Amino acid sequence: MELRFKLKGAALDNKEAYQQLTKSIPQPLHAAVHLLPASRLPKGPLSDLLKGFEIDMKFDSERGIFPIATEHDLEVYAYHVAGTIATLLLELVFRHYPVSISDSDRLRVVSAGEGMGRALQYTNIARDIVRDAEIGRVYIPSLWLAEQGLTPSMVINQPRDPKLIPLRRRLLDKAEKCYRDTREAISELPANVRGPVRATVTVYMDIGQVIRENERKFWNGKLKISRWRLFKGAWLAMS
């Protein structure tokens, strides 16, 4: 009897906690939260996502601590903060839109999604050199910087240094390779989401093209692309 009352009390506590949590969530997001089967998501990518936050917390420009030293460090970071999100997204896709696909093919598609996530993160880094420097972070590998006679501290002080241009181009090349290697897997996604995913990725990768077209420009705010260009890219991708 006592155990039953304790369990009932715990259930009430959980309900109250849930109600308190939902109060802090904007109303338009309630449906999204309700559809999120958090208990069914793999714990591995969620844990790895937290590791990405841990890497960000290691930055300390005043003490000269910059954790992205090598290209491998860059790849690990991109996986933790972006590849994991793509993996979780695809897990949700296959949860809500079941398709006849073998386990091995599903793993391959999810792995391709992880690579696509890294491609988008490399593009982010290439775009946000100035913004990152303003908060004391440099995601370009220190070894790459050394090849140009630079250090992370020098980037913090001069984030528009022309010597960064070839390194930014190198990031975009890396993003393009990841994109080319994984884009075919989109065709194996459920039909309901295939078009929107392709459009989203295509439009996002166009950011890299705009950066190439304005090679000597560094943005300290969000890069703006014309609505017509966004619409055209999305339309062609959906088609």
Short mmCIF file of C-alpha atoms in Angstrom, two decimals:
data_model
loop_
_atom_site.label_atom_id
_atom_site.label_comp_id
_atom_site.label_asym_id
_atom_site.label_seq_id
_atom_site.Cartn_x
_atom_site.Cartn_y
_atom_site.Cartn_z
CA MET A 1 0.00 0.00 0.00
CA GLU A 2 2.76 2.43 0.98
CA LEU A 3 4.67 1.64 -2.23
CA ARG A 4 1.55 2.34 -4.32
CA PHE A 5 1.11 5.75 -2.72
CA LYS A 6 4.78 6.55 -3.35
CA LEU A 7 4.46 5.63 -7.02
CA LYS A 8 1.31 7.72 -7.34
CA GLY A 9 3.06 10.65 -5.71
CA ALA A 10 6.01 10.30 -8.09
CA ALA A 11 3.63 10.27 -11.05
CA LEU A 12 2.01 13.48 -9.83
CA ASP A 13 5.43 15.08 -9.35
CA ASN A 14 6.38 14.13 -12.92
CA LYS A 15 3.12 15.55 -14.25
CA GLU A 16 3.68 18.82 -12.42
CA ALA A 17 7.26 18.97 -13.66
CA TYR A 18 6.05 18.39 -17.23
CA GLN A 19 3.44 21.15 -16.86
CA GLN A 20 6.09 23.54 -15.57
CA LEU A 21 8.36 22.64 -18.48
CA THR A 22 5.68 23.18 -21.11
CA LYS A 23 4.89 26.61 -19.68
CA SER A 24 8.39 27.72 -20.70
CA ILE A 25 7.97 26.42 -24.26
CA PRO A 26 6.35 28.75 -26.85
CA GLN A 27 2.91 27.50 -27.88
CA PRO A 28 3.85 26.91 -31.56
CA LEU A 29 6.51 24.42 -30.41
CA HIS A 30 4.19 22.31 -28.26
CA ALA A 31 3.20 20.03 -31.15
CA ALA A 32 6.84 19.51 -32.13
CA VAL A 33 7.78 18.59 -28.56
CA HIS A 34 4.80 16.24 -28.34
CA LEU A 35 5.90 14.45 -31.53
CA LEU A 36 9.50 14.12 -30.35
CA PRO A 37 9.92 10.49 -29.20
CA ALA A 38 12.91 11.29 -27.02
CA SER A 39 12.72 7.89 -25.33
CA ARG A 40 13.18 6.21 -28.71
CA LEU A 41 16.15 8.23 -29.90
CA PRO A 42 19.56 6.54 -29.69
CA LYS A 43 21.53 7.71 -26.69
CA GLY A 44 24.89 7.66 -28.51
CA PRO A 45 24.33 10.75 -30.71
CA LEU A 46 22.71 12.63 -27.82
CA SER A 47 25.75 11.94 -25.64
CA ASP A 48 28.10 12.93 -28.47
CA LEU A 49 26.21 16.19 -28.96
CA LEU A 50 27.02 17.10 -25.35
CA LYS A 51 30.68 16.40 -26.09
CA GLY A 52 30.48 19.09 -28.75
CA PHE A 53 29.35 21.55 -26.10
CA GLU A 54 32.27 20.45 -23.95
CA ILE A 55 34.70 21.29 -26.76
CA ASP A 56 33.19 24.77 -27.05
CA MET A 57 33.63 25.30 -23.32
CA LYS A 58 37.37 24.57 -23.59
CA PHE A 59 38.05 27.74 -25.61
CA ASP A 60 39.92 30.34 -23.60
CA SER A 61 41.45 33.00 -25.82
CA GLU A 62 42.98 34.87 -22.88
CA ARG A 63 44.99 31.81 -21.90
CA GLY A 64 45.67 30.84 -25.52
CA ILE A 65 43.62 27.64 -25.40
CA PHE A 66 42.12 26.67 -28.77
CA PRO A 67 41.05 23.00 -28.92
CA ILE A 68 40.81 22.71 -32.73
CA ALA A 69 44.49 22.01 -33.39
CA THR A 70 44.36 19.53 -36.28
CA GLU A 71 42.08 18.65 -39.18
CA HIS A 72 41.04 15.56 -37.21
CA ASP A 73 39.96 17.80 -34.33
CA LEU A 74 37.86 19.78 -36.80
CA GLU A 75 36.20 16.62 -38.10
CA VAL A 76 35.47 15.36 -34.59
CA TYR A 77 33.97 18.71 -33.60
CA ALA A 78 31.81 18.88 -36.74
CA TYR A 79 30.49 15.41 -36.01
CA HIS A 80 29.66 16.24 -32.40
CA VAL A 81 27.79 19.50 -33.08
CA ALA A 82 26.22 18.78 -36.49
CA GLY A 83 26.62 15.15 -37.55
CA THR A 84 24.82 14.04 -34.39
CA ILE A 85 21.88 16.33 -35.11
CA ALA A 86 21.56 14.96 -38.65
CA THR A 87 21.67 11.43 -37.26
CA LEU A 88 18.92 12.17 -34.74
CA LEU A 89 16.84 13.88 -37.42
CA LEU A 90 17.00 10.80 -39.64
CA GLU A 91 16.08 8.56 -36.73
CA LEU A 92 12.94 10.68 -36.33
CA VAL A 93 12.26 10.51 -40.06
CA PHE A 94 12.38 6.72 -40.09
CA ARG A 95 10.29 6.64 -36.90
CA HIS A 96 7.47 8.75 -38.33
CA TYR A 97 7.71 7.50 -41.93
CA PRO A 98 8.56 3.76 -41.88
CA VAL A 99 9.90 2.44 -45.19
CA SER A 100 10.91 -0.96 -46.48
CA ILE A 101 14.67 -0.75 -46.17
CA SER A 102 17.26 -3.19 -44.88
CA ASP A 103 19.11 -2.46 -41.67
CA SER A 104 22.38 -2.13 -43.56
CA ASP A 105 20.88 0.38 -46.02
CA ARG A 106 19.31 2.34 -43.19
CA LEU A 107 22.68 2.55 -41.43
CA ARG A 108 24.28 3.72 -44.67
CA VAL A 109 21.69 6.47 -45.13
CA VAL A 110 22.07 7.60 -41.53
CA SER A 111 25.84 7.63 -41.95
CA ALA A 112 25.46 9.74 -45.08
CA GLY A 113 23.27 12.13 -43.11
CA GLU A 114 26.01 12.46 -40.51
CA GLY A 115 28.44 13.39 -43.30
CA MET A 116 25.97 15.92 -44.67
CA GLY A 117 25.71 17.47 -41.22
CA ARG A 118 29.48 17.91 -41.16
CA ALA A 119 29.34 19.57 -44.58
CA LEU A 120 26.91 22.18 -43.27
CA GLN A 121 29.07 22.78 -40.19
CA TYR A 122 32.20 23.39 -42.29
CA THR A 123 30.16 25.94 -44.26
CA ASN A 124 29.08 27.56 -40.98
CA ILE A 125 32.68 27.89 -39.85
CA ALA A 126 33.75 29.39 -43.18
CA ARG A 127 30.97 31.97 -42.96
CA ASP A 128 31.36 32.89 -39.28
CA ILE A 129 35.10 33.53 -38.91
CA VAL A 130 34.53 37.11 -37.73
CA ARG A 131 31.57 36.30 -35.47
CA ASP A 132 33.45 33.42 -33.85
CA ALA A 133 36.51 35.59 -33.29
CA GLU A 134 34.33 38.13 -31.48
CA ILE A 135 33.52 35.47 -28.85
CA GLY A 136 37.11 34.21 -28.64
CA ARG A 137 36.79 31.13 -30.81
CA VAL A 138 38.74 29.97 -33.85
CA TYR A 139 37.57 26.75 -35.47
CA ILE A 140 40.11 26.74 -38.28
CA PRO A 141 42.72 24.12 -37.30
CA SER A 142 45.81 25.68 -35.73
CA LEU A 143 48.04 23.61 -38.04
CA TRP A 144 46.30 25.12 -41.06
CA LEU A 145 46.86 28.59 -39.62
CA ALA A 146 50.56 27.86 -39.03
CA GLU A 147 50.95 27.11 -42.74
CA GLN A 148 49.93 30.73 -43.38
CA GLY A 149 52.13 32.11 -40.61
CA LEU A 150 49.12 32.69 -38.35
CA THR A 151 48.05 31.67 -34.86
CA PRO A 152 44.54 31.51 -33.38
CA SER A 153 45.32 34.60 -31.27
CA MET A 154 46.22 36.51 -34.42
CA VAL A 155 42.84 35.53 -35.93
CA ILE A 156 41.08 36.83 -32.81
CA ASN A 157 42.79 40.19 -33.33
CA GLN A 158 42.55 40.29 -37.13
CA PRO A 159 39.67 38.03 -38.30
CA ARG A 160 39.65 39.73 -41.71
CA ASP A 161 43.31 39.00 -42.48
CA PRO A 162 43.60 38.15 -46.23
CA LYS A 163 45.76 35.16 -45.26
CA LEU A 164 42.56 33.50 -44.06
CA ILE A 165 41.04 33.47 -47.53
CA PRO A 166 42.74 30.25 -48.75
CA LEU A 167 41.92 28.58 -45.43
CA ARG A 168 38.27 29.52 -45.74
CA ARG A 169 38.33 28.15 -49.27
CA ARG A 170 39.83 24.96 -47.86
CA LEU A 171 36.90 24.66 -45.45
CA LEU A 172 34.45 25.10 -48.30
CA ASP A 173 36.27 22.47 -50.37
CA LYS A 174 35.93 20.08 -47.44
CA ALA A 175 32.23 20.90 -47.17
CA GLU A 176 31.73 20.30 -50.90
CA LYS A 177 33.44 16.92 -50.74
CA CYS A 178 31.21 15.79 -47.86
CA TYR A 179 28.19 17.03 -49.78
CA ARG A 180 29.14 15.24 -53.01
CA ASP A 181 29.88 12.00 -51.16
CA THR A 182 26.52 11.90 -49.39
CA ARG A 183 23.89 13.70 -51.48
CA GLU A 184 22.78 10.58 -53.39
CA ALA A 185 21.56 9.04 -50.14
CA ILE A 186 18.79 11.65 -49.99
CA SER A 187 16.98 9.77 -52.77
CA GLU A 188 16.58 6.82 -50.39
CA LEU A 189 14.68 8.81 -47.77
CA PRO A 190 10.91 8.41 -47.44
CA ALA A 191 9.07 10.30 -50.20
CA ASN A 192 7.34 12.58 -47.67
CA VAL A 193 10.62 14.19 -46.59
CA ARG A 194 12.93 13.65 -49.54
CA GLY A 195 12.10 16.93 -51.30
CA PRO A 196 12.22 19.18 -48.23
CA VAL A 197 15.52 17.67 -47.07
CA ARG A 198 17.08 18.08 -50.52
CA ALA A 199 15.84 21.68 -50.74
CA THR A 200 17.15 22.56 -47.27
CA VAL A 201 20.59 21.11 -47.92
CA THR A 202 20.87 22.61 -51.42
CA VAL A 203 19.91 26.10 -50.24
CA TYR A 204 22.30 25.86 -47.31
CA MET A 205 25.19 24.73 -49.48
CA ASP A 206 24.52 27.75 -51.69
CA ILE A 207 25.90 29.82 -48.81
CA GLY A 208 29.28 28.36 -49.64
CA GLN A 209 28.89 29.42 -53.26
CA VAL A 210 28.04 32.97 -52.23
CA ILE A 211 31.15 33.05 -50.05
CA ARG A 212 33.25 31.94 -53.03
CA GLU A 213 31.69 34.62 -55.21
CA ASN A 214 32.60 37.25 -52.60
CA GLU A 215 35.95 35.73 -51.69
CA ARG A 216 37.53 38.77 -50.10
CA LYS A 217 34.52 39.69 -47.96
CA PHE A 218 34.21 38.68 -44.30
CA TRP A 219 30.81 38.86 -42.62
CA ASN A 220 30.31 39.92 -39.01
CA GLY A 221 26.58 39.26 -39.28
CA LYS A 222 24.41 36.74 -41.05
CA LEU A 223 25.19 36.33 -44.73
CA LYS A 224 22.15 37.44 -46.72
CA ILE A 225 21.09 35.68 -49.89
CA SER A 226 18.38 37.16 -52.11
CA ARG A 227 14.94 35.64 -51.73
CA TRP A 228 14.83 34.94 -55.46
CA ARG A 229 18.05 32.95 -55.27
CA LEU A 230 16.74 31.00 -52.25
CA PHE A 231 13.44 30.31 -53.99
CA LYS A 232 15.13 29.23 -57.20
CA GLY A 233 17.49 26.88 -55.37
CA ALA A 234 14.70 25.33 -53.31
CA TRP A 235 12.43 24.95 -56.36
CA LEU A 236 15.08 23.22 -58.45
CA ALA A 237 15.98 20.90 -55.56
CA MET A 238 12.33 19.98 -54.95
CA SER A 239 11.84 19.36 -58.67
#
